[in-house]
Coordinates of C-alpha atoms in Angstrom, one line a residue:
M1 CA 21.2 -2.3 23.8
S2 CA 24.1 -1.4 26.0
N3 CA 27.7 -1.2 24.7
S4 CA 28.6 -4.3 26.7
G5 CA 25.7 -6.2 25.2
I6 CA 26.8 -5.1 21.7
S7 CA 30.4 -6.1 22.5
Q8 CA 29.3 -9.5 23.6
L9 CA 27.4 -10.2 20.4
V10 CA 30.2 -8.9 18.2
S11 CA 32.7 -11.2 20.0
H12 CA 31.3 -14.2 18.0
L13 CA 32.9 -12.6 14.9
G14 CA 36.4 -12.9 16.4
N15 CA 39.4 -10.6 15.8
T16 CA 39.9 -9.1 12.4
A17 CA 42.5 -6.7 11.0
E18 CA 39.8 -4.3 9.7
S19 CA 36.6 -3.0 11.1
I20 CA 34.0 -0.4 10.0
A21 CA 31.8 2.1 11.8
V22 CA 28.1 1.2 11.8
K23 CA 25.7 4.1 12.1
N24 CA 22.1 4.4 13.3
P25 CA 20.4 5.4 10.0
A26 CA 17.8 7.5 11.8
T27 CA 20.3 9.7 13.5
G28 CA 23.6 9.2 11.6
K29 CA 25.4 8.5 14.9
I30 CA 28.0 5.8 15.1
T31 CA 26.7 2.8 17.0
Y32 CA 29.8 0.5 17.1
Q33 CA 32.7 -0.9 15.2
L34 CA 32.0 -4.1 13.2
P35 CA 34.8 -6.6 12.3
Q36 CA 35.4 -7.3 8.7
H37 CA 36.3 -10.8 7.7
T38 CA 38.7 -11.8 4.9
A39 CA 38.1 -14.8 2.6
A40 CA 40.6 -16.8 4.6
Q41 CA 38.7 -16.1 7.8
V42 CA 35.4 -17.1 6.1
L43 CA 37.0 -20.5 5.3
E44 CA 38.0 -20.9 8.9
K45 CA 34.3 -20.3 9.9
F46 CA 33.2 -22.8 7.3
Q47 CA 35.5 -25.4 8.7
L48 CA 34.0 -25.0 12.1
A49 CA 30.5 -25.4 10.7
S50 CA 31.6 -28.3 8.6
H51 CA 33.2 -30.1 11.5
A52 CA 30.0 -29.6 13.5
S53 CA 27.7 -30.9 10.7
K54 CA 28.3 -34.7 11.4
D55 CA 27.1 -34.6 15.0
W56 CA 24.3 -32.2 14.2
A57 CA 23.0 -34.4 11.4
A58 CA 23.1 -37.4 13.7
T59 CA 20.9 -35.5 16.2
S60 CA 17.4 -36.9 16.0
V61 CA 14.7 -34.7 14.3
A62 CA 12.8 -35.0 17.6
D63 CA 15.7 -33.5 19.5
R64 CA 16.1 -30.7 17.0
V65 CA 12.4 -29.9 17.2
E66 CA 12.6 -29.6 21.0
I67 CA 15.4 -27.1 20.6
L68 CA 13.2 -25.1 18.2
K69 CA 10.4 -25.0 20.7
R70 CA 12.8 -23.6 23.3
W71 CA 14.1 -21.1 20.8
H72 CA 10.5 -20.0 20.0
K73 CA 9.9 -19.2 23.7
L74 CA 13.1 -17.2 23.8
V75 CA 12.2 -15.2 20.7
L76 CA 8.8 -14.4 22.2
A77 CA 10.4 -13.4 25.6
N78 CA 12.9 -11.1 23.9
E79 CA 10.4 -9.2 21.7
N80 CA 11.4 -5.7 22.9
K81 CA 15.1 -6.3 22.5
L82 CA 14.6 -7.6 19.0
L83 CA 12.4 -4.6 18.1
D84 CA 15.0 -2.2 19.6
L85 CA 17.7 -3.8 17.5
L86 CA 15.7 -3.7 14.3
Q87 CA 15.0 0.0 14.8
L88 CA 18.6 0.8 15.8
E89 CA 20.0 -0.9 12.7
T90 CA 17.4 -0.2 10.0
G91 CA 15.7 3.1 11.2
K92 CA 12.2 1.6 10.6
S93 CA 9.3 2.6 12.7
R94 CA 8.2 0.5 15.7
A95 CA 5.1 -0.7 13.8
H96 CA 7.2 -1.9 10.9
A97 CA 9.8 -3.5 13.2
F98 CA 6.9 -5.4 14.8
E99 CA 5.6 -6.5 11.5
E100 CA 9.0 -7.9 10.7
Y101 CA 9.2 -9.5 14.1
L102 CA 6.0 -11.4 13.4
G103 CA 7.6 -12.8 10.2
A104 CA 10.5 -14.0 12.3
V105 CA 8.6 -15.8 15.0
T106 CA 6.3 -17.8 12.8
P107 CA 9.1 -19.8 11.0
V108 CA 10.3 -21.2 14.3
S109 CA 6.9 -22.5 15.5
Y110 CA 5.9 -23.6 12.0
Y111 CA 8.9 -25.8 11.3
A112 CA 8.8 -27.1 14.8
S113 CA 5.3 -28.3 14.0
I114 CA 6.0 -30.0 10.7
A115 CA 9.6 -31.2 10.8
K116 CA 9.0 -34.6 12.2
K117 CA 6.4 -35.5 9.6
T118 CA 8.0 -33.8 6.7
L119 CA 11.5 -35.3 7.3
A120 CA 10.3 -38.8 8.2
P121 CA 11.1 -41.6 5.7
T122 CA 8.2 -41.9 3.2
R123 CA 6.9 -45.0 1.5
T124 CA 6.4 -44.6 -2.2
K125 CA 4.5 -46.7 -4.7
P126 CA 6.8 -49.4 -6.1
G127 CA 7.4 -50.0 -9.8
V128 CA 6.6 -53.7 -9.4
P129 CA 4.1 -54.4 -6.6
L130 CA 4.8 -57.3 -4.2
L131 CA 8.2 -57.8 -5.8
T132 CA 9.7 -54.5 -4.7
K133 CA 9.3 -51.9 -2.0
T134 CA 10.5 -48.3 -2.2
Y135 CA 10.8 -45.4 0.2
V136 CA 12.5 -42.0 0.4
R137 CA 14.8 -40.6 3.0
H138 CA 15.5 -36.9 3.4
E139 CA 19.1 -36.3 4.5
P140 CA 20.9 -33.0 5.4
I141 CA 23.0 -31.4 2.6
G142 CA 25.9 -30.3 4.8
V143 CA 26.8 -26.7 5.3
V144 CA 24.2 -24.2 4.0
G145 CA 25.4 -20.7 3.1
V146 CA 22.8 -18.0 3.9
I147 CA 23.4 -14.5 2.5
T148 CA 20.9 -12.0 3.9
P149 CA 20.4 -8.3 3.1
W150 CA 19.9 -5.3 5.4
N151 CA 16.3 -4.5 4.8
Y152 CA 14.6 -7.4 6.8
P153 CA 17.6 -8.7 8.8
L154 CA 15.5 -10.7 11.4
A155 CA 12.8 -12.2 9.2
L156 CA 15.0 -13.1 6.3
T157 CA 17.5 -14.7 8.6
M158 CA 14.9 -16.9 10.3
L159 CA 13.1 -17.8 7.2
D160 CA 16.2 -19.6 5.9
V161 CA 18.3 -20.4 8.9
V162 CA 15.5 -22.2 10.9
P163 CA 14.6 -24.7 8.2
A164 CA 18.2 -25.3 7.3
L165 CA 19.1 -26.1 10.9
V166 CA 16.1 -28.3 11.7
A167 CA 16.8 -30.3 8.5
G168 CA 20.1 -31.2 10.1
N169 CA 22.4 -28.8 8.3
T170 CA 24.9 -26.3 9.8
V171 CA 24.8 -22.7 8.6
L172 CA 27.4 -20.2 7.5
Q173 CA 25.7 -16.8 7.2
K174 CA 26.8 -13.6 5.8
A175 CA 25.0 -10.9 7.6
D176 CA 24.9 -7.4 6.1
N177 CA 27.3 -5.0 7.6
Q178 CA 24.5 -2.6 8.5
T179 CA 22.3 -5.1 10.3
A180 CA 24.6 -7.8 11.8
L181 CA 23.6 -7.2 15.4
T182 CA 20.1 -8.5 14.7
A183 CA 21.3 -11.7 13.2
L184 CA 23.9 -12.1 16.0
F185 CA 21.2 -11.7 18.7
A186 CA 18.9 -14.2 17.0
R187 CA 21.9 -16.6 17.0
S188 CA 22.6 -16.0 20.7
L189 CA 19.0 -17.0 21.5
A190 CA 19.4 -20.2 19.4
I191 CA 22.6 -21.1 21.2
T192 CA 20.8 -20.6 24.6
A193 CA 18.0 -22.8 23.3
G194 CA 20.5 -25.6 22.6
I195 CA 21.9 -25.2 19.1
P196 CA 25.6 -26.1 19.3
E197 CA 27.7 -23.0 18.9
N198 CA 29.6 -24.1 15.8
C199 CA 26.4 -25.1 14.0
W200 CA 25.6 -21.5 13.1
Q201 CA 28.5 -19.3 12.1
I202 CA 28.1 -15.6 11.1
V203 CA 30.6 -13.6 9.1
T204 CA 30.6 -9.9 8.0
G205 CA 32.8 -8.0 5.6
P206 CA 33.1 -6.8 2.0
A207 CA 30.1 -8.1 0.1
A208 CA 32.0 -9.6 -2.9
E209 CA 34.9 -11.1 -1.0
V210 CA 32.9 -12.6 1.8
G211 CA 30.0 -13.6 -0.4
N212 CA 32.2 -15.3 -3.0
A213 CA 34.1 -17.2 -0.2
I214 CA 30.8 -18.5 1.1
V215 CA 29.6 -19.7 -2.3
D216 CA 33.0 -21.3 -3.0
S217 CA 32.9 -23.4 0.2
V218 CA 29.4 -24.4 1.2
D219 CA 27.1 -27.2 0.0
Y220 CA 24.0 -25.1 -0.8
V221 CA 23.4 -21.3 -1.0
A222 CA 20.2 -19.4 0.0
F223 CA 20.6 -15.8 -1.3
T224 CA 18.3 -12.8 -0.8
G225 CA 19.2 -9.6 -2.6
S226 CA 19.3 -7.9 -6.0
T227 CA 18.7 -9.7 -9.3
A228 CA 22.1 -8.5 -10.5
T229 CA 24.0 -10.1 -7.6
G230 CA 21.7 -13.1 -7.7
R231 CA 22.8 -13.9 -11.2
I232 CA 26.5 -13.8 -10.1
V233 CA 25.7 -16.1 -7.1
A234 CA 23.9 -18.6 -9.4
Q235 CA 26.7 -18.6 -12.0
R236 CA 29.3 -19.2 -9.3
A237 CA 27.2 -22.0 -7.6
A238 CA 26.6 -23.6 -11.0
G239 CA 30.4 -23.9 -11.5
R240 CA 30.5 -26.1 -8.3
L241 CA 27.2 -27.9 -9.1
I242 CA 25.7 -27.0 -5.8
G243 CA 22.1 -26.1 -5.2
V244 CA 20.9 -22.5 -4.9
S245 CA 17.7 -20.7 -4.0
L246 CA 17.4 -17.0 -4.9
E247 CA 14.8 -14.4 -3.7
L248 CA 15.5 -11.4 -5.8
G249 CA 14.0 -8.0 -6.8
G250 CA 10.6 -6.9 -7.8
K251 CA 8.7 -4.1 -9.5
N252 CA 5.4 -5.1 -7.9
P253 CA 2.1 -3.9 -9.4
M254 CA -1.3 -3.3 -7.8
I255 CA -4.5 -3.2 -9.9
V256 CA -7.4 -1.2 -8.4
L257 CA -10.6 -2.3 -10.1
E258 CA -13.6 0.0 -10.5
S259 CA -15.5 -2.2 -8.0
A260 CA -13.0 -1.3 -5.2
D261 CA -13.8 0.7 -2.1
V262 CA -11.7 3.7 -3.0
S263 CA -10.8 4.7 0.6
R264 CA -9.8 1.1 1.5
A265 CA -7.9 0.8 -1.8
A266 CA -5.9 3.9 -0.9
E267 CA -5.1 2.4 2.5
I268 CA -4.0 -0.9 1.0
A269 CA -1.7 0.9 -1.5
I270 CA -0.1 2.9 1.3
A271 CA 0.5 -0.1 3.5
G272 CA 1.9 -2.0 0.6
A273 CA 4.2 0.8 -0.5
V274 CA 5.6 2.4 2.7
G275 CA 6.1 -0.6 5.0
S276 CA 9.7 -0.4 6.2
A277 CA 9.9 2.8 4.1
G278 CA 9.3 0.7 1.0
Q279 CA 12.5 -1.2 1.5
L280 CA 10.9 -4.6 1.0
C281 CA 11.2 -6.9 -2.0
V282 CA 7.4 -7.4 -2.1
S283 CA 6.5 -3.7 -1.7
I284 CA 4.0 -2.2 -4.1
E285 CA 5.7 0.3 -6.6
R286 CA 3.2 0.5 -9.5
V287 CA -0.5 1.1 -9.1
F288 CA -2.9 0.8 -12.0
V289 CA -6.3 2.4 -11.2
A290 CA -9.6 2.3 -13.2
N291 CA -9.9 5.7 -14.7
A292 CA -13.5 6.0 -13.4
I293 CA -12.2 6.2 -9.8
K294 CA -8.6 7.5 -10.4
A295 CA -9.2 11.1 -9.4
E296 CA -11.0 10.0 -6.2
F297 CA -8.2 7.5 -5.5
L298 CA -5.5 10.2 -5.8
R299 CA -7.5 12.5 -3.5
A300 CA -7.9 9.7 -0.9
I301 CA -4.3 8.6 -0.9
S302 CA -3.0 12.1 -0.7
S303 CA -5.3 12.9 2.2
K304 CA -4.3 9.8 4.1
L305 CA -0.6 10.4 3.6
D306 CA -1.0 14.0 4.9
Q307 CA -2.0 12.5 8.2
F308 CA 1.1 10.2 8.4
Q309 CA 3.5 10.6 11.3
I310 CA 7.1 10.2 10.1
G311 CA 10.0 9.6 12.5
V312 CA 11.4 6.9 14.8
S313 CA 10.5 6.4 18.4
N314 CA 10.5 3.3 20.6
D315 CA 6.7 3.2 20.6
F316 CA 3.9 2.9 18.0
S317 CA 3.5 6.6 17.5
M318 CA 5.2 6.9 14.1
D319 CA 3.7 5.5 10.9
V320 CA 6.9 5.3 8.9
G321 CA 10.6 5.6 9.7
S322 CA 13.8 6.3 7.9
L323 CA 15.5 4.9 4.9
T324 CA 18.4 2.7 5.9
G325 CA 21.3 4.7 4.6
E326 CA 22.7 7.3 2.2
A327 CA 22.8 5.0 -0.8
Q328 CA 19.0 4.4 -0.5
L329 CA 18.3 8.1 0.0
N330 CA 20.3 8.9 -3.1
R331 CA 18.6 6.2 -5.1
V332 CA 15.0 7.3 -4.1
S333 CA 15.7 11.0 -4.5
G334 CA 17.4 10.4 -7.9
F335 CA 14.5 8.3 -9.2
V336 CA 11.9 10.9 -8.2
A337 CA 14.0 13.8 -9.7
D338 CA 14.6 11.9 -12.9
A339 CA 10.8 11.1 -13.2
T340 CA 9.7 14.7 -12.6
A341 CA 12.3 16.0 -15.0
K342 CA 10.7 13.8 -17.7
G343 CA 7.2 14.9 -17.0
A344 CA 5.9 13.1 -13.9
K345 CA 3.7 15.0 -11.5
I346 CA 4.1 14.7 -7.7
I347 CA 0.7 14.2 -5.9
S348 CA 2.2 13.7 -2.5
G349 CA 5.7 13.8 -0.9
G350 CA 8.6 13.9 -3.3
K351 CA 11.2 15.3 -1.0
A352 CA 13.8 14.3 1.7
L353 CA 13.1 15.3 5.3
P354 CA 16.5 16.2 6.7
Q355 CA 14.9 18.0 9.7
L356 CA 13.9 14.5 11.0
G357 CA 17.2 12.8 10.3
P358 CA 19.8 12.3 7.6
H359 CA 17.9 9.6 5.7
F360 CA 14.2 10.4 6.0
Y361 CA 12.1 10.6 2.8
A362 CA 8.4 11.5 2.5
P363 CA 6.1 8.8 1.2
T364 CA 5.6 9.8 -2.4
V365 CA 2.9 9.4 -5.0
L366 CA 3.5 10.3 -8.7
T367 CA 1.4 10.2 -11.8
D368 CA 2.3 10.5 -15.5
V369 CA 5.6 8.6 -15.1
T370 CA 7.0 8.2 -18.6
E371 CA 8.5 5.0 -20.0
D372 CA 12.0 6.6 -20.2
A373 CA 12.1 7.3 -16.5
N374 CA 14.2 5.1 -14.3
L375 CA 11.2 4.8 -11.9
F376 CA 9.0 3.3 -14.7
K377 CA 10.6 -0.2 -14.6
A378 CA 13.6 -0.3 -12.3
E379 CA 13.1 -1.3 -8.7
T380 CA 13.0 1.9 -6.5
F381 CA 13.2 0.2 -3.1
G382 CA 11.7 3.2 -1.3
P383 CA 8.3 4.7 -0.3
V384 CA 7.4 5.7 -3.8
I385 CA 4.5 4.6 -6.0
S386 CA 3.5 5.6 -9.5
V387 CA -0.2 5.7 -10.4
T388 CA -1.5 5.0 -13.9
G389 CA -5.1 5.0 -15.1
F390 CA -6.7 2.3 -17.3
D391 CA -10.0 1.9 -19.1
R392 CA -9.8 -1.9 -19.9
V393 CA -8.7 -4.4 -17.2
E394 CA -6.9 -6.3 -19.9
D395 CA -4.6 -3.3 -20.5
A396 CA -3.9 -3.1 -16.8
I397 CA -2.9 -6.8 -16.7
A398 CA -0.7 -6.3 -19.7
Q399 CA 1.1 -3.3 -18.1
A400 CA 1.4 -5.1 -14.8
N401 CA 3.1 -8.1 -16.5
D402 CA 5.3 -5.9 -18.6
T403 CA 8.4 -6.2 -16.4
E404 CA 11.4 -8.5 -16.1
Y405 CA 10.2 -9.2 -12.5
G406 CA 7.5 -11.4 -11.1
L407 CA 7.7 -11.5 -7.3
N408 CA 4.5 -10.0 -5.9
A409 CA 1.3 -8.4 -7.2
S410 CA -2.0 -7.2 -5.8
V411 CA -5.6 -6.8 -7.0
V412 CA -8.1 -4.6 -5.1
G413 CA -11.8 -4.9 -5.8
D414 CA -14.7 -7.4 -5.8
E415 CA -13.2 -10.7 -4.7
R416 CA -14.6 -12.7 -7.6
E417 CA -13.5 -10.2 -10.2
A418 CA -10.1 -9.8 -8.5
L419 CA -9.5 -13.6 -8.5
A420 CA -10.0 -13.7 -12.3
V421 CA -7.4 -11.0 -12.6
A422 CA -5.0 -12.7 -10.2
E423 CA -4.9 -15.8 -12.4
K424 CA -3.6 -13.7 -15.3
L425 CA -0.7 -12.0 -13.4
S426 CA 2.8 -13.3 -13.7
A427 CA 3.9 -13.3 -10.1
G428 CA 4.9 -15.8 -7.4
S429 CA 2.4 -14.3 -5.0
V430 CA -0.8 -12.4 -5.7
N431 CA -2.7 -10.7 -2.9
I432 CA -6.3 -9.8 -3.2
N433 CA -7.5 -6.7 -1.2
E434 CA -4.1 -6.6 0.4
G435 CA -0.6 -5.4 -0.7
F436 CA 1.6 -8.3 0.4
R437 CA 0.8 -9.4 3.9
A438 CA -1.9 -11.9 3.2
S439 CA 0.5 -14.2 1.3
F440 CA 3.7 -13.2 3.0
A441 CA 2.3 -14.1 6.5
S442 CA 1.3 -17.7 5.4
M443 CA 4.1 -20.1 6.3
E444 CA 2.2 -22.9 4.6
S445 CA 2.2 -21.0 1.2
P446 CA 5.3 -21.1 -1.0
M447 CA 7.0 -17.7 -1.4
G448 CA 9.3 -16.8 -4.3
G449 CA 9.4 -15.2 -7.7
M450 CA 8.9 -15.8 -11.3
K451 CA 11.1 -14.5 -14.1
A452 CA 14.0 -12.5 -12.9
S453 CA 12.7 -12.4 -9.3
G454 CA 14.3 -15.6 -8.3
L455 CA 14.6 -19.4 -8.2
G456 CA 13.0 -21.7 -5.7
R457 CA 10.6 -21.1 -3.0
R458 CA 10.6 -20.5 0.8
N459 CA 7.9 -21.7 3.2
G460 CA 5.8 -24.8 3.4
P461 CA 7.2 -28.4 3.4
A462 CA 9.1 -27.5 0.2
G463 CA 10.9 -24.8 2.1
L464 CA 12.2 -27.4 4.5
L465 CA 12.9 -30.2 2.0
K466 CA 15.0 -27.9 -0.2
Y467 CA 17.6 -28.1 2.5
T468 CA 17.8 -31.9 2.2
E469 CA 19.0 -34.5 -0.3
A470 CA 16.3 -37.0 -1.3
K471 CA 17.6 -40.5 -1.2
S472 CA 15.4 -43.2 -2.8
I473 CA 15.8 -46.7 -1.5
G474 CA 14.4 -49.7 -3.4
I475 CA 14.2 -53.2 -2.0
S476 CA 13.7 -56.4 -4.1
R477 CA 11.6 -58.9 -2.2
G478 CA 9.1 -61.7 -2.5
P479 CA 9.2 -65.3 -3.8
I480 CA 9.6 -64.2 -7.4
K481 CA 12.9 -62.6 -8.2
L482 CA 13.4 -59.9 -10.8
P483 CA 14.8 -61.4 -14.0
Y484 CA 18.4 -61.3 -15.2
R485 CA 18.3 -63.8 -18.1
A486 CA 16.3 -63.6 -21.3
A487 CA 14.2 -66.7 -20.5
Q488 CA 13.2 -65.1 -17.2
Y489 CA 12.1 -62.0 -19.0
K490 CA 10.0 -64.1 -21.3
T491 CA 8.3 -65.9 -18.4
L492 CA 7.5 -62.6 -16.6
A493 CA 6.5 -60.7 -19.7
P494 CA 2.7 -61.5 -19.4
L495 CA 2.6 -60.4 -15.8
M496 CA 4.5 -57.2 -16.6
R497 CA 2.1 -56.4 -19.5
L498 CA -0.8 -56.8 -17.2
L499 CA 0.8 -54.4 -14.7
L500 CA 1.5 -51.9 -17.4
K501 CA -2.2 -51.9 -18.3
Y502 CA -3.7 -51.6 -14.8
W503 CA -1.0 -50.5 -12.3
R504 CA -1.2 -46.8 -11.5

């Protein structure tokens, strides 16, 4: 994107006293200066969104859907620009940028297809047939705060902003400092499609100051990020008695059964672990392999990784790109160094690749990771997997579940056998013969975590209805009135007893 194009996008953020330099993580070169909002400026943006909410809520669902349809066409027409921005801001390969792009297009078309039916008033079974009628309306909440991270800036923006808007809410989004351009460009397409400008406000700045200001002002919060920060968001939202949905961390396991095709299992593990350089909440980090095929699996995964092309180019020639900054490189390098110092063995990778750029790290496979290593249970968020053997499937299941997290899991092997294992795994999503994409790609399937991996779900009708307030309306009708005196209760009691016996 040209400097003028960047300046035009950034102009939405307005004038601020402070700004920071944003770098291309693949090259380390400064791309542009990003304004940094204060808490007071966040409040100003909130007020704009709040003032716009009444008119937007009054816009018919049918009209909102038509805007989404136009937005969908614009997102499709601007594929290359979006891919370029994703690569510029995250350093990921073209292939992984495209994978994210797919996850950003589908929410627009999906919610355009279900919004009218899902948001329509719904008749419900009355408590007293003939005498009463009940139905439910789904009304917008108000201003939704959306806090998005740097790793999937396009998909994670669209997965929350799209349903919030089509439900009739306005949005105040905190985009991560590293990846704000992607969100700003997505917003510009929405405005072109017909979303009123003030209905979607974006702010950037210091995470704590800006994030707290959002949580302290909006009517609902959708947060994606670390479990530690998610707890803070939840506590702060609870103090205001506002709703919150949290998509948090994971230490996602894969179980490779003896019935698995070993070569294919190695490919699935690689795809699940190194997509976007492993910087994805649902990435596979722990692999448990039946001991009968463990040696063959390690040879296969090492051989396949040896053929990987690492780098960033604006075509599909590279298999994996860069980490998205120095903090991630330090975390990944530190975890691997700590694990090897405590006895882990490196099967493949295990090193930074500074000759390619400042934040490249080789996809890494380790064995014999000890329980006292950071890598054993903490989320790495990089292209690193640990491989552990097992003799009994029950032991692999127990090890897979032995974590505070429960976001994603995978089972590779005979489908029937794998399904039986999947039912015993404590995770919001379980993929069979795939790492994460089978479930992640399904907009109809709820996506979210168990345990410390989050609260609430994205996707499906529930992913739209969570951005509404359900209002139940009951109507008393018919020739017989509901009682208010003791004698009337006595008269109606036989009828009510009959209803209690047979009415379902």
